[in-house]
PDB file of C-alpha atoms and ligand atoms in Angstrom:
ATOM      1  CA  UNK A   1     -22.537   4.663 -23.789  1.00 31.00           C
ATOM      2  CA  UNK A   2     -19.985   4.401 -26.528  1.00 31.00           C
ATOM      3  CA  UNK A   3     -16.351   4.336 -25.763  1.00 32.00           C
ATOM      4  CA  UNK A   4     -14.020   5.704 -28.323  1.00 29.00           C
ATOM      5  CA  UNK A   5     -10.765   3.946 -27.801  1.00 29.00           C
ATOM      6  CA  UNK A   6      -7.841   5.494 -29.513  1.00 26.00           C
ATOM      7  CA  UNK A   7      -5.746   3.723 -32.014  1.00 25.00           C
ATOM      8  CA  UNK A   8      -2.720   2.046 -30.663  1.00 26.00           C
ATOM      9  CA  UNK A   9      -0.528   0.473 -33.204  1.00 26.00           C
ATOM     10  CA  UNK A  10       1.637  -2.470 -32.431  1.00 27.00           C
ATOM     11  CA  UNK A  11       3.796  -4.119 -34.987  1.00 30.00           C
ATOM     12  CA  UNK A  12       2.576  -7.631 -35.393  1.00 36.00           C
ATOM     13  CA  UNK A  13       3.753 -10.260 -37.724  1.00 33.00           C
ATOM     14  CA  UNK A  14       1.620 -13.188 -38.661  1.00 34.00           C
ATOM     15  CA  UNK A  15      -2.042 -13.223 -39.469  1.00 33.00           C
ATOM     16  CA  UNK A  16      -4.799 -12.132 -37.140  1.00 34.00           C
ATOM     17  CA  UNK A  17      -6.486 -15.201 -35.873  1.00 31.00           C
ATOM     18  CA  UNK A  18      -9.703 -14.821 -33.932  1.00 31.00           C
ATOM     19  CA  UNK A  19      -9.503 -16.950 -30.837  1.00 31.00           C
ATOM     20  CA  UNK A  20     -12.445 -18.533 -29.143  1.00 31.00           C
ATOM     21  CA  UNK A  21     -15.074 -15.925 -28.412  1.00 35.00           C
ATOM     22  CA  UNK A  22     -13.721 -12.724 -27.023  1.00 57.00           C
ATOM     23  CA  UNK A  23     -10.313 -14.179 -26.946  1.00 60.00           C
ATOM     24  CA  UNK A  24     -10.032 -15.417 -23.414  1.00 74.00           C
ATOM     25  CA  UNK A  25      -9.420 -18.894 -22.101  1.00 78.00           C
ATOM     26  CA  UNK A  26     -11.133 -20.732 -19.275  1.00 83.00           C
ATOM     27  CA  UNK A  27      -9.110 -21.147 -16.130  1.00 84.00           C
ATOM     28  CA  UNK A  28      -9.499 -22.486 -12.605  1.00 84.00           C
ATOM     29  CA  UNK A  29      -5.991 -21.421 -11.636  1.00 87.00           C
ATOM     30  CA  UNK A  30      -6.686 -18.071 -10.022  1.00 92.00           C
ATOM     31  CA  UNK A  31      -8.950 -18.793  -7.031  1.00 93.00           C
ATOM     32  CA  UNK A  32      -8.262 -15.355  -5.579  1.00 96.00           C
ATOM     33  CA  UNK A  33      -9.973 -13.669  -8.526  1.00 96.00           C
ATOM     34  CA  UNK A  34     -13.481 -13.261  -7.154  1.00 96.00           C
ATOM     35  CA  UNK A  35     -16.763 -11.791  -8.276  1.00 95.00           C
ATOM     36  CA  UNK A  36     -18.958  -9.068  -6.819  1.00 96.00           C
ATOM     37  CA  UNK A  37     -22.615 -10.049  -7.086  1.00 95.00           C
ATOM     38  CA  UNK A  38     -25.952  -8.985  -5.744  1.00 95.00           C
ATOM     39  CA  UNK A  39     -27.800 -11.871  -4.166  1.00 95.00           C
ATOM     40  CA  UNK A  40     -31.597 -11.742  -4.153  1.00 95.00           C
ATOM     41  CA  UNK A  41     -33.579 -14.131  -1.967  1.00 94.00           C
ATOM     42  CA  UNK A  42     -37.340 -14.496  -1.799  1.00 95.00           C
ATOM     43  CA  UNK A  43     -38.563 -16.359   1.273  1.00 93.00           C
ATOM     44  CA  UNK A  44     -42.071 -17.687   0.587  1.00 94.00           C
ATOM     45  CA  UNK A  45     -43.450 -18.776   3.944  1.00 93.00           C
ATOM     46  CA  UNK A  46     -46.746 -19.968   2.429  1.00 94.00           C
ATOM     47  CA  UNK A  47     -45.065 -22.925   0.717  1.00 95.00           C
ATOM     48  CA  UNK A  48     -41.697 -22.946   2.509  1.00 94.00           C
ATOM     49  CA  UNK A  49     -39.627 -22.242  -0.573  1.00 93.00           C
ATOM     50  CA  UNK A  50     -36.693 -19.938  -0.993  1.00 92.00           C
ATOM     51  CA  UNK A  51     -35.984 -18.523  -4.420  1.00 92.00           C
ATOM     52  CA  UNK A  52     -32.442 -17.276  -5.109  1.00 91.00           C
ATOM     53  CA  UNK A  53     -31.188 -15.115  -7.948  1.00 91.00           C
ATOM     54  CA  UNK A  54     -27.723 -13.667  -8.442  1.00 93.00           C
ATOM     55  CA  UNK A  55     -26.621 -10.740 -10.577  1.00 93.00           C
ATOM     56  CA  UNK A  56     -23.073 -10.167 -11.693  1.00 93.00           C
ATOM     57  CA  UNK A  57     -21.759  -6.724 -10.799  1.00 94.00           C
ATOM     58  CA  UNK A  58     -17.999  -6.695 -11.339  1.00 95.00           C
ATOM     59  CA  UNK A  59     -14.802  -8.688 -11.109  1.00 95.00           C
ATOM     60  CA  UNK A  60     -12.530  -8.325  -8.088  1.00 97.00           C
ATOM     61  CA  UNK A  61      -9.445  -9.811  -6.444  1.00 98.00           C
ATOM     62  CA  UNK A  62      -8.917 -11.049  -2.887  1.00 97.00           C
ATOM     63  CA  UNK A  63      -5.878  -9.526  -1.150  1.00 98.00           C
ATOM     64  CA  UNK A  64      -6.476 -11.243   2.188  1.00 97.00           C
ATOM     65  CA  UNK A  65      -9.232 -13.303   3.772  1.00 96.00           C
ATOM     66  CA  UNK A  66     -11.275 -10.180   4.480  1.00 97.00           C
ATOM     67  CA  UNK A  67     -10.244  -7.633   1.857  1.00 98.00           C
ATOM     68  CA  UNK A  68     -10.931  -7.531  -1.880  1.00 98.00           C
ATOM     69  CA  UNK A  69      -9.855  -4.936  -4.397  1.00 98.00           C
ATOM     70  CA  UNK A  70     -12.030  -3.761  -7.282  1.00 98.00           C
ATOM     71  CA  UNK A  71     -12.727  -0.647  -9.336  1.00 98.00           C
ATOM     72  CA  UNK A  72     -14.325   2.252  -7.466  1.00 98.00           C
ATOM     73  CA  UNK A  73     -16.986   2.642 -10.153  1.00 96.00           C
ATOM     74  CA  UNK A  74     -18.174  -0.892  -9.319  1.00 96.00           C
ATOM     75  CA  UNK A  75     -19.091   0.247  -5.815  1.00 97.00           C
ATOM     76  CA  UNK A  76     -20.778   3.432  -6.914  1.00 93.00           C
ATOM     77  CA  UNK A  77     -24.504   3.619  -7.559  1.00 85.00           C
ATOM     78  CA  UNK A  78     -25.371   0.008  -6.815  1.00 93.00           C
ATOM     79  CA  UNK A  79     -29.076   0.732  -6.210  1.00 90.00           C
ATOM     80  CA  UNK A  80     -29.682  -0.171  -9.820  1.00 89.00           C
ATOM     81  CA  UNK A  81     -29.042  -3.824  -8.975  1.00 91.00           C
ATOM     82  CA  UNK A  82     -31.591  -4.060  -6.180  1.00 94.00           C
ATOM     83  CA  UNK A  83     -34.909  -5.150  -7.627  1.00 93.00           C
ATOM     84  CA  UNK A  84     -37.139  -5.586  -4.586  1.00 93.00           C
ATOM     85  CA  UNK A  85     -40.332  -7.625  -4.356  1.00 93.00           C
ATOM     86  CA  UNK A  86     -40.568 -10.609  -4.152  1.00 93.00           C
ATOM     87  CA  UNK A  87     -36.886 -10.546  -3.192  1.00 95.00           C
ATOM     88  CA  UNK A  88     -37.034  -9.344   0.376  1.00 93.00           C
ATOM     89  CA  UNK A  89     -33.445 -10.292   1.234  1.00 94.00           C
ATOM     90  CA  UNK A  90     -30.960  -8.590  -1.043  1.00 96.00           C
ATOM     91  CA  UNK A  91     -27.292  -8.040  -0.367  1.00 96.00           C
ATOM     92  CA  UNK A  92     -23.875  -7.623  -1.904  1.00 97.00           C
ATOM     93  CA  UNK A  93     -21.735 -10.696  -1.802  1.00 96.00           C
ATOM     94  CA  UNK A  94     -18.373 -11.848  -3.083  1.00 97.00           C
ATOM     95  CA  UNK A  95     -18.452 -15.205  -4.839  1.00 95.00           C
ATOM     96  CA  UNK A  96     -15.238 -17.162  -4.494  1.00 94.00           C
ATOM     97  CA  UNK A  97     -16.707 -20.543  -5.225  1.00 85.00           C
ATOM     98  CA  UNK A  98     -17.898 -22.263  -8.339  1.00 85.00           C
ATOM     99  CA  UNK A  99     -20.300 -20.523 -10.662  1.00 84.00           C
ATOM    100  CA  UNK A 100     -22.935 -23.226 -10.083  1.00 84.00           C
ATOM    101  CA  UNK A 101     -22.888 -22.838  -6.332  1.00 86.00           C
ATOM    102  CA  UNK A 102     -26.093 -21.670  -4.689  1.00 84.00           C
ATOM    103  CA  UNK A 103     -26.366 -19.539  -1.548  1.00 83.00           C
ATOM    104  CA  UNK A 104     -26.582 -22.605   0.670  1.00 82.00           C
ATOM    105  CA  UNK A 105     -23.184 -23.986  -0.265  1.00 84.00           C
ATOM    106  CA  UNK A 106     -20.862 -23.103   2.595  1.00 82.00           C
ATOM    107  CA  UNK A 107     -17.602 -21.420   1.753  1.00 87.00           C
ATOM    108  CA  UNK A 108     -18.557 -20.187  -1.708  1.00 93.00           C
ATOM    109  CA  UNK A 109     -19.687 -16.712  -0.767  1.00 95.00           C
ATOM    110  CA  UNK A 110     -18.777 -13.988   1.662  1.00 97.00           C
ATOM    111  CA  UNK A 111     -20.792 -10.931   2.575  1.00 97.00           C
ATOM    112  CA  UNK A 112     -19.570  -7.476   1.702  1.00 98.00           C
ATOM    113  CA  UNK A 113     -19.341  -5.751   5.059  1.00 97.00           C
ATOM    114  CA  UNK A 114     -18.178  -2.336   3.880  1.00 97.00           C
ATOM    115  CA  UNK A 115     -17.053  -0.599   0.724  1.00 98.00           C
ATOM    116  CA  UNK A 116     -14.455   2.137   0.420  1.00 98.00           C
ATOM    117  CA  UNK A 117     -13.890   4.083  -2.771  1.00 98.00           C
ATOM    118  CA  UNK A 118     -10.727   6.119  -3.157  1.00 98.00           C
ATOM    119  CA  UNK A 119     -11.300   9.653  -1.803  1.00 98.00           C
ATOM    120  CA  UNK A 120     -10.206  11.155  -5.131  1.00 98.00           C
ATOM    121  CA  UNK A 121     -12.408   8.867  -7.246  1.00 98.00           C
ATOM    122  CA  UNK A 122     -14.724  10.681  -9.657  1.00 97.00           C
ATOM    123  CA  UNK A 123     -16.925   9.606 -12.554  1.00 94.00           C
ATOM    124  CA  UNK A 124     -18.141  12.275 -14.936  1.00 92.00           C
ATOM    125  CA  UNK A 125     -18.881  12.509 -18.643  1.00 89.00           C
ATOM    126  CA  UNK A 126     -17.294  14.476 -21.449  1.00 85.00           C
ATOM    127  CA  UNK A 127     -19.014  17.398 -23.186  1.00 83.00           C
ATOM    128  CA  UNK A 128     -20.811  15.080 -25.564  1.00 81.00           C
ATOM    129  CA  UNK A 129     -22.103  13.053 -22.629  1.00 74.00           C
ATOM    130  CA  UNK A 130     -20.778   9.965 -24.275  1.00 77.00           C
ATOM    131  CA  UNK A 131     -17.448   9.027 -22.859  1.00 79.00           C
ATOM    132  CA  UNK A 132     -16.819   8.674 -19.151  1.00 84.00           C
ATOM    133  CA  UNK A 133     -13.997  10.525 -17.486  1.00 91.00           C
ATOM    134  CA  UNK A 134     -12.950   8.429 -14.550  1.00 95.00           C
ATOM    135  CA  UNK A 135     -10.334   9.342 -11.986  1.00 97.00           C
ATOM    136  CA  UNK A 136      -8.715   7.132  -9.358  1.00 98.00           C
ATOM    137  CA  UNK A 137     -10.896   4.120 -10.095  1.00 97.00           C
ATOM    138  CA  UNK A 138      -9.855   2.038  -7.092  1.00 98.00           C
ATOM    139  CA  UNK A 139     -12.091   0.615  -4.402  1.00 98.00           C
ATOM    140  CA  UNK A 140     -11.836  -1.804  -1.498  1.00 98.00           C
ATOM    141  CA  UNK A 141     -14.356  -4.182  -0.018  1.00 98.00           C
ATOM    142  CA  UNK A 142     -14.195  -5.578   3.486  1.00 98.00           C
ATOM    143  CA  UNK A 143     -15.819  -8.993   3.595  1.00 98.00           C
ATOM    144  CA  UNK A 144     -16.665 -11.767   5.989  1.00 97.00           C
ATOM    145  CA  UNK A 145     -13.808 -14.321   5.805  1.00 97.00           C
ATOM    146  CA  UNK A 146     -13.052 -15.831   2.404  1.00 95.00           C
ATOM    147  CA  UNK A 147     -11.423 -19.183   2.860  1.00 92.00           C
ATOM    148  CA  UNK A 148      -9.049 -19.322  -0.106  1.00 93.00           C
ATOM    149  CA  UNK A 149      -5.855 -21.270  -0.690  1.00 88.00           C
ATOM    150  CA  UNK A 150      -3.912 -18.106  -1.392  1.00 90.00           C
ATOM    151  CA  UNK A 151      -4.348 -14.388  -1.884  1.00 94.00           C
ATOM    152  CA  UNK A 152      -2.742 -12.052  -4.349  1.00 91.00           C
ATOM    153  CA  UNK A 153      -0.072  -9.559  -3.422  1.00 94.00           C
ATOM    154  CA  UNK A 154       0.194  -6.086  -4.872  1.00 97.00           C
ATOM    155  CA  UNK A 155       3.193  -5.134  -6.969  1.00 96.00           C
ATOM    156  CA  UNK A 156       5.247  -2.166  -5.864  1.00 91.00           C
ATOM    157  CA  UNK A 157       6.779  -1.776  -9.346  1.00 93.00           C
ATOM    158  CA  UNK A 158       6.580   1.794 -10.638  1.00 92.00           C
ATOM    159  CA  UNK A 159       3.922   1.673 -13.321  1.00 90.00           C
ATOM    160  CA  UNK A 160       5.900   3.679 -15.887  1.00 89.00           C
ATOM    161  CA  UNK A 161       8.410   0.863 -15.968  1.00 95.00           C
ATOM    162  CA  UNK A 162       5.736  -1.631 -17.026  1.00 96.00           C
ATOM    163  CA  UNK A 163       5.359  -0.424 -20.602  1.00 95.00           C
ATOM    164  CA  UNK A 164       6.027  -3.314 -22.953  1.00 94.00           C
ATOM    165  CA  UNK A 165       5.648  -5.972 -20.284  1.00 96.00           C
ATOM    166  CA  UNK A 166       3.388  -8.976 -20.679  1.00 95.00           C
ATOM    167  CA  UNK A 167       0.685  -9.586 -18.105  1.00 95.00           C
ATOM    168  CA  UNK A 168      -2.489 -11.566 -17.611  1.00 94.00           C
ATOM    169  CA  UNK A 169      -5.863  -9.991 -17.229  1.00 94.00           C
ATOM    170  CA  UNK A 170      -8.506 -12.039 -15.386  1.00 94.00           C
ATOM    171  CA  UNK A 171     -12.230 -11.292 -15.364  1.00 93.00           C
ATOM    172  CA  UNK A 172     -15.747 -12.692 -15.251  1.00 92.00           C
ATOM    173  CA  UNK A 173     -17.391 -10.383 -17.786  1.00 87.00           C
ATOM    174  CA  UNK A 174     -19.231 -10.936 -21.033  1.00 78.00           C
ATOM    175  CA  UNK A 175     -18.301 -13.850 -23.191  1.00 78.00           C
ATOM    176  CA  UNK A 176     -19.915 -15.546 -26.141  1.00 74.00           C
ATOM    177  CA  UNK A 177     -20.894 -19.105 -26.617  1.00 76.00           C
ATOM    178  CA  UNK A 178     -22.738 -21.054 -29.254  1.00 76.00           C
ATOM    179  CA  UNK A 179     -25.949 -22.552 -27.881  1.00 77.00           C
ATOM    180  CA  UNK A 180     -26.980 -26.073 -28.832  1.00 80.00           C
ATOM    181  CA  UNK A 181     -29.267 -24.583 -31.472  1.00 84.00           C
ATOM    182  CA  UNK A 182     -26.253 -22.870 -33.030  1.00 80.00           C
ATOM    183  CA  UNK A 183     -27.200 -19.373 -31.906  1.00 80.00           C
ATOM    184  CA  UNK A 184     -24.500 -17.180 -30.429  1.00 77.00           C
ATOM    185  CA  UNK A 185     -25.296 -15.996 -26.924  1.00 77.00           C
ATOM    186  CA  UNK A 186     -23.444 -13.150 -25.267  1.00 78.00           C
ATOM    187  CA  UNK A 187     -23.735 -12.917 -21.518  1.00 79.00           C
ATOM    188  CA  UNK A 188     -21.637 -12.770 -18.401  1.00 82.00           C
ATOM    189  CA  UNK A 189     -19.855 -15.865 -17.141  1.00 83.00           C
ATOM    190  CA  UNK A 190     -22.397 -16.286 -14.330  1.00 86.00           C
ATOM    191  CA  UNK A 191     -25.357 -16.637 -16.685  1.00 84.00           C
ATOM    192  CA  UNK A 192     -23.433 -18.828 -19.121  1.00 82.00           C
ATOM    193  CA  UNK A 193     -21.962 -20.844 -16.225  1.00 85.00           C
ATOM    194  CA  UNK A 194     -18.405 -20.366 -17.416  1.00 85.00           C
ATOM    195  CA  UNK A 195     -15.311 -20.154 -15.242  1.00 87.00           C
ATOM    196  CA  UNK A 196     -12.952 -17.216 -15.015  1.00 91.00           C
ATOM    197  CA  UNK A 197     -11.553 -15.995 -18.332  1.00 89.00           C
ATOM    198  CA  UNK A 198      -7.938 -14.924 -18.697  1.00 91.00           C
ATOM    199  CA  UNK A 199      -6.318 -12.955 -21.452  1.00 89.00           C
ATOM    200  CA  UNK A 200      -2.633 -12.449 -22.207  1.00 90.00           C
ATOM    201  CA  UNK A 201      -1.966  -8.769 -22.792  1.00 90.00           C
ATOM    202  CA  UNK A 202       0.824  -6.286 -23.333  1.00 92.00           C
ATOM    203  CA  UNK A 203       0.973  -3.243 -21.087  1.00 95.00           C
ATOM    204  CA  UNK A 204       1.329  -0.023 -23.006  1.00 92.00           C
ATOM    205  CA  UNK A 205       1.253   3.710 -22.576  1.00 91.00           C
ATOM    206  CA  UNK A 206      -2.201   5.234 -23.126  1.00 90.00           C
ATOM    207  CA  UNK A 207      -2.288   7.646 -26.039  1.00 83.00           C
ATOM    208  CA  UNK A 208      -5.589   9.113 -24.916  1.00 71.00           C
ATOM    209  CA  UNK A 209      -5.346   9.625 -21.204  1.00 63.00           C
ATOM    210  CA  UNK A 210      -8.710  11.367 -20.797  1.00 79.00           C
ATOM    211  CA  UNK A 211     -10.907   8.352 -20.171  1.00 88.00           C
ATOM    212  CA  UNK A 212      -9.189   7.116 -17.034  1.00 93.00           C
ATOM    213  CA  UNK A 213      -6.555   8.761 -14.888  1.00 94.00           C
ATOM    214  CA  UNK A 214      -4.060   7.506 -13.994  1.00 95.00           C
ATOM    215  CA  UNK A 215      -4.062   4.669 -16.497  1.00 95.00           C
ATOM    216  CA  UNK A 216      -2.188   1.911 -18.223  1.00 95.00           C
ATOM    217  CA  UNK A 217      -3.520   0.586 -21.514  1.00 92.00           C
ATOM    218  CA  UNK A 218      -3.736  -3.054 -22.492  1.00 91.00           C
ATOM    219  CA  UNK A 219      -3.054  -4.319 -25.976  1.00 87.00           C
ATOM    220  CA  UNK A 220      -3.773  -7.799 -27.196  1.00 78.00           C
ATOM    221  CA  UNK A 221      -0.820  -9.921 -28.044  1.00 73.00           C
ATOM    222  CA  UNK A 222       0.220 -10.144 -31.648  1.00 63.00           C
ATOM    223  CA  UNK A 223      -2.030 -12.246 -33.804  1.00 57.00           C
ATOM    224  CA  UNK A 224      -4.878 -12.348 -31.322  1.00 61.00           C
ATOM    225  CA  UNK A 225      -8.309 -10.864 -31.551  1.00 66.00           C
ATOM    226  CA  UNK A 226      -9.004 -10.689 -27.864  1.00 74.00           C
ATOM    227  CA  UNK A 227     -10.442  -8.127 -25.555  1.00 81.00           C
ATOM    228  CA  UNK A 228     -11.854  -7.323 -22.149  1.00 85.00           C
ATOM    229  CA  UNK A 229     -15.605  -6.713 -22.036  1.00 83.00           C
ATOM    230  CA  UNK A 230     -18.200  -5.135 -19.735  1.00 84.00           C
ATOM    231  CA  UNK A 231     -18.360  -7.083 -16.478  1.00 89.00           C
ATOM    232  CA  UNK A 232     -14.603  -7.581 -16.506  1.00 92.00           C
ATOM    233  CA  UNK A 233     -14.028  -4.221 -14.846  1.00 93.00           C
ATOM    234  CA  UNK A 234     -12.653  -4.506 -11.324  1.00 97.00           C
ATOM    235  CA  UNK A 235     -10.629  -7.542 -12.391  1.00 97.00           C
ATOM    236  CA  UNK A 236      -6.870  -7.672 -11.800  1.00 97.00           C
ATOM    237  CA  UNK A 237      -3.958  -7.213 -14.164  1.00 97.00           C
ATOM    238  CA  UNK A 238      -1.500  -9.849 -12.982  1.00 97.00           C
ATOM    239  CA  UNK A 239       2.220  -9.394 -13.572  1.00 97.00           C
ATOM    240  CA  UNK A 240       5.011 -11.675 -12.301  1.00 95.00           C
ATOM    241  CA  UNK A 241       5.670  -9.040  -9.598  1.00 96.00           C
ATOM    242  CA  UNK A 242       2.039  -9.095  -8.387  1.00 97.00           C
ATOM    243  CA  UNK A 243      -1.124  -7.168  -9.210  1.00 97.00           C
ATOM    244  CA  UNK A 244      -0.229  -4.064 -11.202  1.00 98.00           C
ATOM    245  CA  UNK A 245      -3.671  -2.803 -12.159  1.00 98.00           C
ATOM    246  CA  UNK A 246      -7.442  -3.002 -11.879  1.00 98.00           C
ATOM    247  CA  UNK A 247      -9.535  -2.794 -15.026  1.00 96.00           C
ATOM    248  CA  UNK A 248     -11.456   0.491 -15.136  1.00 94.00           C
ATOM    249  CA  UNK A 249     -12.683   0.623 -18.735  1.00 89.00           C
ATOM    250  CA  UNK A 250     -13.304  -2.386 -20.914  1.00 86.00           C
ATOM    251  CA  UNK A 251     -13.619  -2.540 -24.633  1.00 75.00           C
ATOM    252  CA  UNK A 252     -17.190  -2.006 -25.760  1.00 60.00           C
ATOM    253  CA  UNK A 253     -17.032  -2.883 -29.392  1.00 60.00           C
ATOM    254  CA  UNK A 254     -18.226  -5.488 -31.805  1.00 57.00           C
ATOM    255  CA  UNK A 255     -15.984  -7.955 -30.052  1.00 63.00           C
ATOM    256  CA  UNK A 256     -18.094  -7.733 -26.913  1.00 67.00           C
ATOM    257  CA  UNK A 257     -21.624  -7.349 -28.170  1.00 57.00           C
ATOM    258  CA  UNK A 258     -22.289  -4.136 -30.004  1.00 51.00           C
ATOM    259  CA  UNK A 259     -21.682  -4.894 -33.652  1.00 51.00           C
ATOM    260  CA  UNK A 260     -22.371  -1.270 -34.582  1.00 50.00           C
ATOM    261  CA  UNK A 261     -19.219  -0.115 -32.829  1.00 49.00           C
ATOM    262  CA  UNK A 262     -16.093  -0.746 -34.791  1.00 50.00           C
ATOM    263  CA  UNK A 263     -13.067  -1.285 -32.677  1.00 51.00           C
ATOM    264  CA  UNK A 264     -10.704   1.446 -33.742  1.00 50.00           C
ATOM    265  CA  UNK A 265      -7.501   0.002 -32.469  1.00 57.00           C
ATOM    266  CA  UNK A 266      -5.830  -2.575 -30.377  1.00 64.00           C
ATOM    267  CA  UNK A 267      -6.675  -1.209 -26.950  1.00 78.00           C
ATOM    268  CA  UNK A 268      -8.400  -4.067 -25.203  1.00 83.00           C
ATOM    269  CA  UNK A 269      -8.882  -2.291 -21.912  1.00 90.00           C
ATOM    270  CA  UNK A 270      -7.690   0.504 -19.641  1.00 93.00           C
ATOM    271  CA  UNK A 271      -6.551  -0.198 -16.103  1.00 95.00           C
ATOM    272  CA  UNK A 272      -5.900   1.921 -13.047  1.00 97.00           C
ATOM    273  CA  UNK A 273      -2.296   1.207 -12.021  1.00 97.00           C
ATOM    274  CA  UNK A 274      -1.813  -0.056  -8.469  1.00 97.00           C
ATOM    275  CA  UNK A 275       1.441   1.762  -7.665  1.00 96.00           C
ATOM    276  CA  UNK A 276      -0.092   5.146  -6.757  1.00 96.00           C
ATOM    277  CA  UNK A 277      -2.576   3.493  -4.367  1.00 97.00           C
ATOM    278  CA  UNK A 278      -0.492   0.939  -2.499  1.00 96.00           C
ATOM    279  CA  UNK A 279      -0.194   2.985   0.665  1.00 96.00           C
ATOM    280  CA  UNK A 280      -3.870   3.859   0.676  1.00 97.00           C
ATOM    281  CA  UNK A 281      -4.773   0.175   0.255  1.00 98.00           C
ATOM    282  CA  UNK A 282      -2.436  -1.127   2.946  1.00 96.00           C
ATOM    283  CA  UNK A 283      -3.472   1.636   5.342  1.00 97.00           C
ATOM    284  CA  UNK A 284      -7.071   0.456   5.147  1.00 97.00           C
ATOM    285  CA  UNK A 285      -6.165  -3.216   5.332  1.00 96.00           C
ATOM    286  CA  UNK A 286      -4.140  -2.684   8.487  1.00 95.00           C
ATOM    287  CA  UNK A 287      -6.889  -0.860  10.398  1.00 85.00           C
TER     288      UNK A 287
HETATM  289  C1  NAG H 301     -37.544 -17.758   5.883  1.00 55.40           C
HETATM  290  O1  NAG H 301     -38.625 -17.486   6.753  1.00 55.40           O
HETATM  291  C2  NAG H 301     -38.724 -18.415   7.828  1.00 55.40           C
HETATM  292  C3  NAG H 301     -40.013 -18.096   8.571  1.00 55.40           C
HETATM  293  O2  NAG H 301     -40.110 -16.731   8.883  1.00 55.40           O
HETATM  294  C4  NAG H 301     -37.498 -18.290   8.698  1.00 55.40           C
HETATM  295  O3  NAG H 301     -37.555 -19.210   9.772  1.00 55.40           O
HETATM  296  C5  NAG H 301     -36.256 -18.599   7.853  1.00 55.40           C
HETATM  297  O4  NAG H 301     -35.079 -18.409   8.616  1.00 55.40           O
HETATM  298  C6  NAG H 301     -36.234 -17.679   6.641  1.00 55.40           C
HETATM  299  N1  NAG H 301     -35.115 -18.066   5.778  1.00 55.40           N
HETATM  300  C7  NAG H 301     -34.172 -17.211   5.384  1.00 55.40           C
HETATM  301  C8  NAG H 301     -33.100 -17.750   4.471  1.00 55.40           C
HETATM  302  O5  NAG H 301     -34.156 -16.065   5.744  1.00 55.40           O
HETATM  303  C1  NAG H 302     -44.292 -20.544  -3.584  1.00 55.40           C
HETATM  304  O1  NAG H 302     -45.148 -19.424  -3.460  1.00 55.40           O
HETATM  305  C2  NAG H 302     -44.782 -18.272  -4.227  1.00 55.40           C
HETATM  306  C3  NAG H 302     -45.684 -17.104  -3.845  1.00 55.40           C
HETATM  307  O2  NAG H 302     -46.998 -17.483  -3.754  1.00 55.40           O
HETATM  308  C4  NAG H 302     -44.781 -18.608  -5.707  1.00 55.40           C
HETATM  309  O3  NAG H 302     -44.422 -17.497  -6.489  1.00 55.40           O
HETATM  310  C5  NAG H 302     -43.829 -19.767  -5.938  1.00 55.40           C
HETATM  311  O4  NAG H 302     -43.822 -20.138  -7.290  1.00 55.40           O
HETATM  312  C6  NAG H 302     -44.149 -20.948  -5.057  1.00 55.40           C
HETATM  313  N1  NAG H 302     -43.104 -21.951  -5.206  1.00 55.40           N
HETATM  314  C7  NAG H 302     -43.341 -23.265  -5.369  1.00 55.40           C
HETATM  315  C8  NAG H 302     -42.144 -24.145  -5.530  1.00 55.40           C
HETATM  316  O5  NAG H 302     -44.476 -23.685  -5.368  1.00 55.40           O
END
């Protein structure tokens, strides 16, 4: 699936300097940014061993000890992730502990108890069956208690007033690293055992509003080659006033993994703004 991201020009002075990998930086500072995973367990009674395997699904953010916000498309069509035999115990979990933690480490995982996608969420494709057309890409997960130091509040700022503001995007999606043999590996942060990645971005108006509605676009800051990637979707856009968006569409260009796709502009991702959904979110959280 190729995403054609429209050109968005920002005046930048100074030379373009590729940052480490896809431009993010490691951080441990946002414990409330969590990860949706599928946990697979195989319980071999013949030799008393339990085999565990985890698959990254999406990024997410904890709003309280039992509620996490993500993109609705992350909660849609999850059957794909369930692989079956020999994994007889498979479930959706939220990881809020270290990437190396295994299922037996208390306090690193919570179970997803229920999932709610926005009633007006839809995911279709354009006439060429190439580009998605996503509407109202907001979803909530109720979880067993997540014991975190703090949770993130939503921003009530009207999203139109955010154009030109700086924000931080946080996600657990694809990154690159050089292996010891010098090869470049591209995989999600779970497989590469990397912490959360954050990216400084500028919030801008979307010139092509067809891909996601409603939407805010993210541009990389001047002089940076940096972008969101698959697996980052569902992650929060963090503004000084609180969470202002959830990533719906990531970049899918040479910067992530597909070298055949040239990145046409400086759009590093498209987020669903939070403003239009605040009441819907708080209504569910208070029931
Ligand atoms: C694995 O199976 C044994 C025997 O049936 C059971 O006692 C144990 O609780 C199971 N472990 C898990 C993690 O389900
Ligand atoms: C335990 O048994 C299963 C099934 O026979 C096998 O696949 C697995 O490798 C065994 N594990 C160990 C540690 O021997």
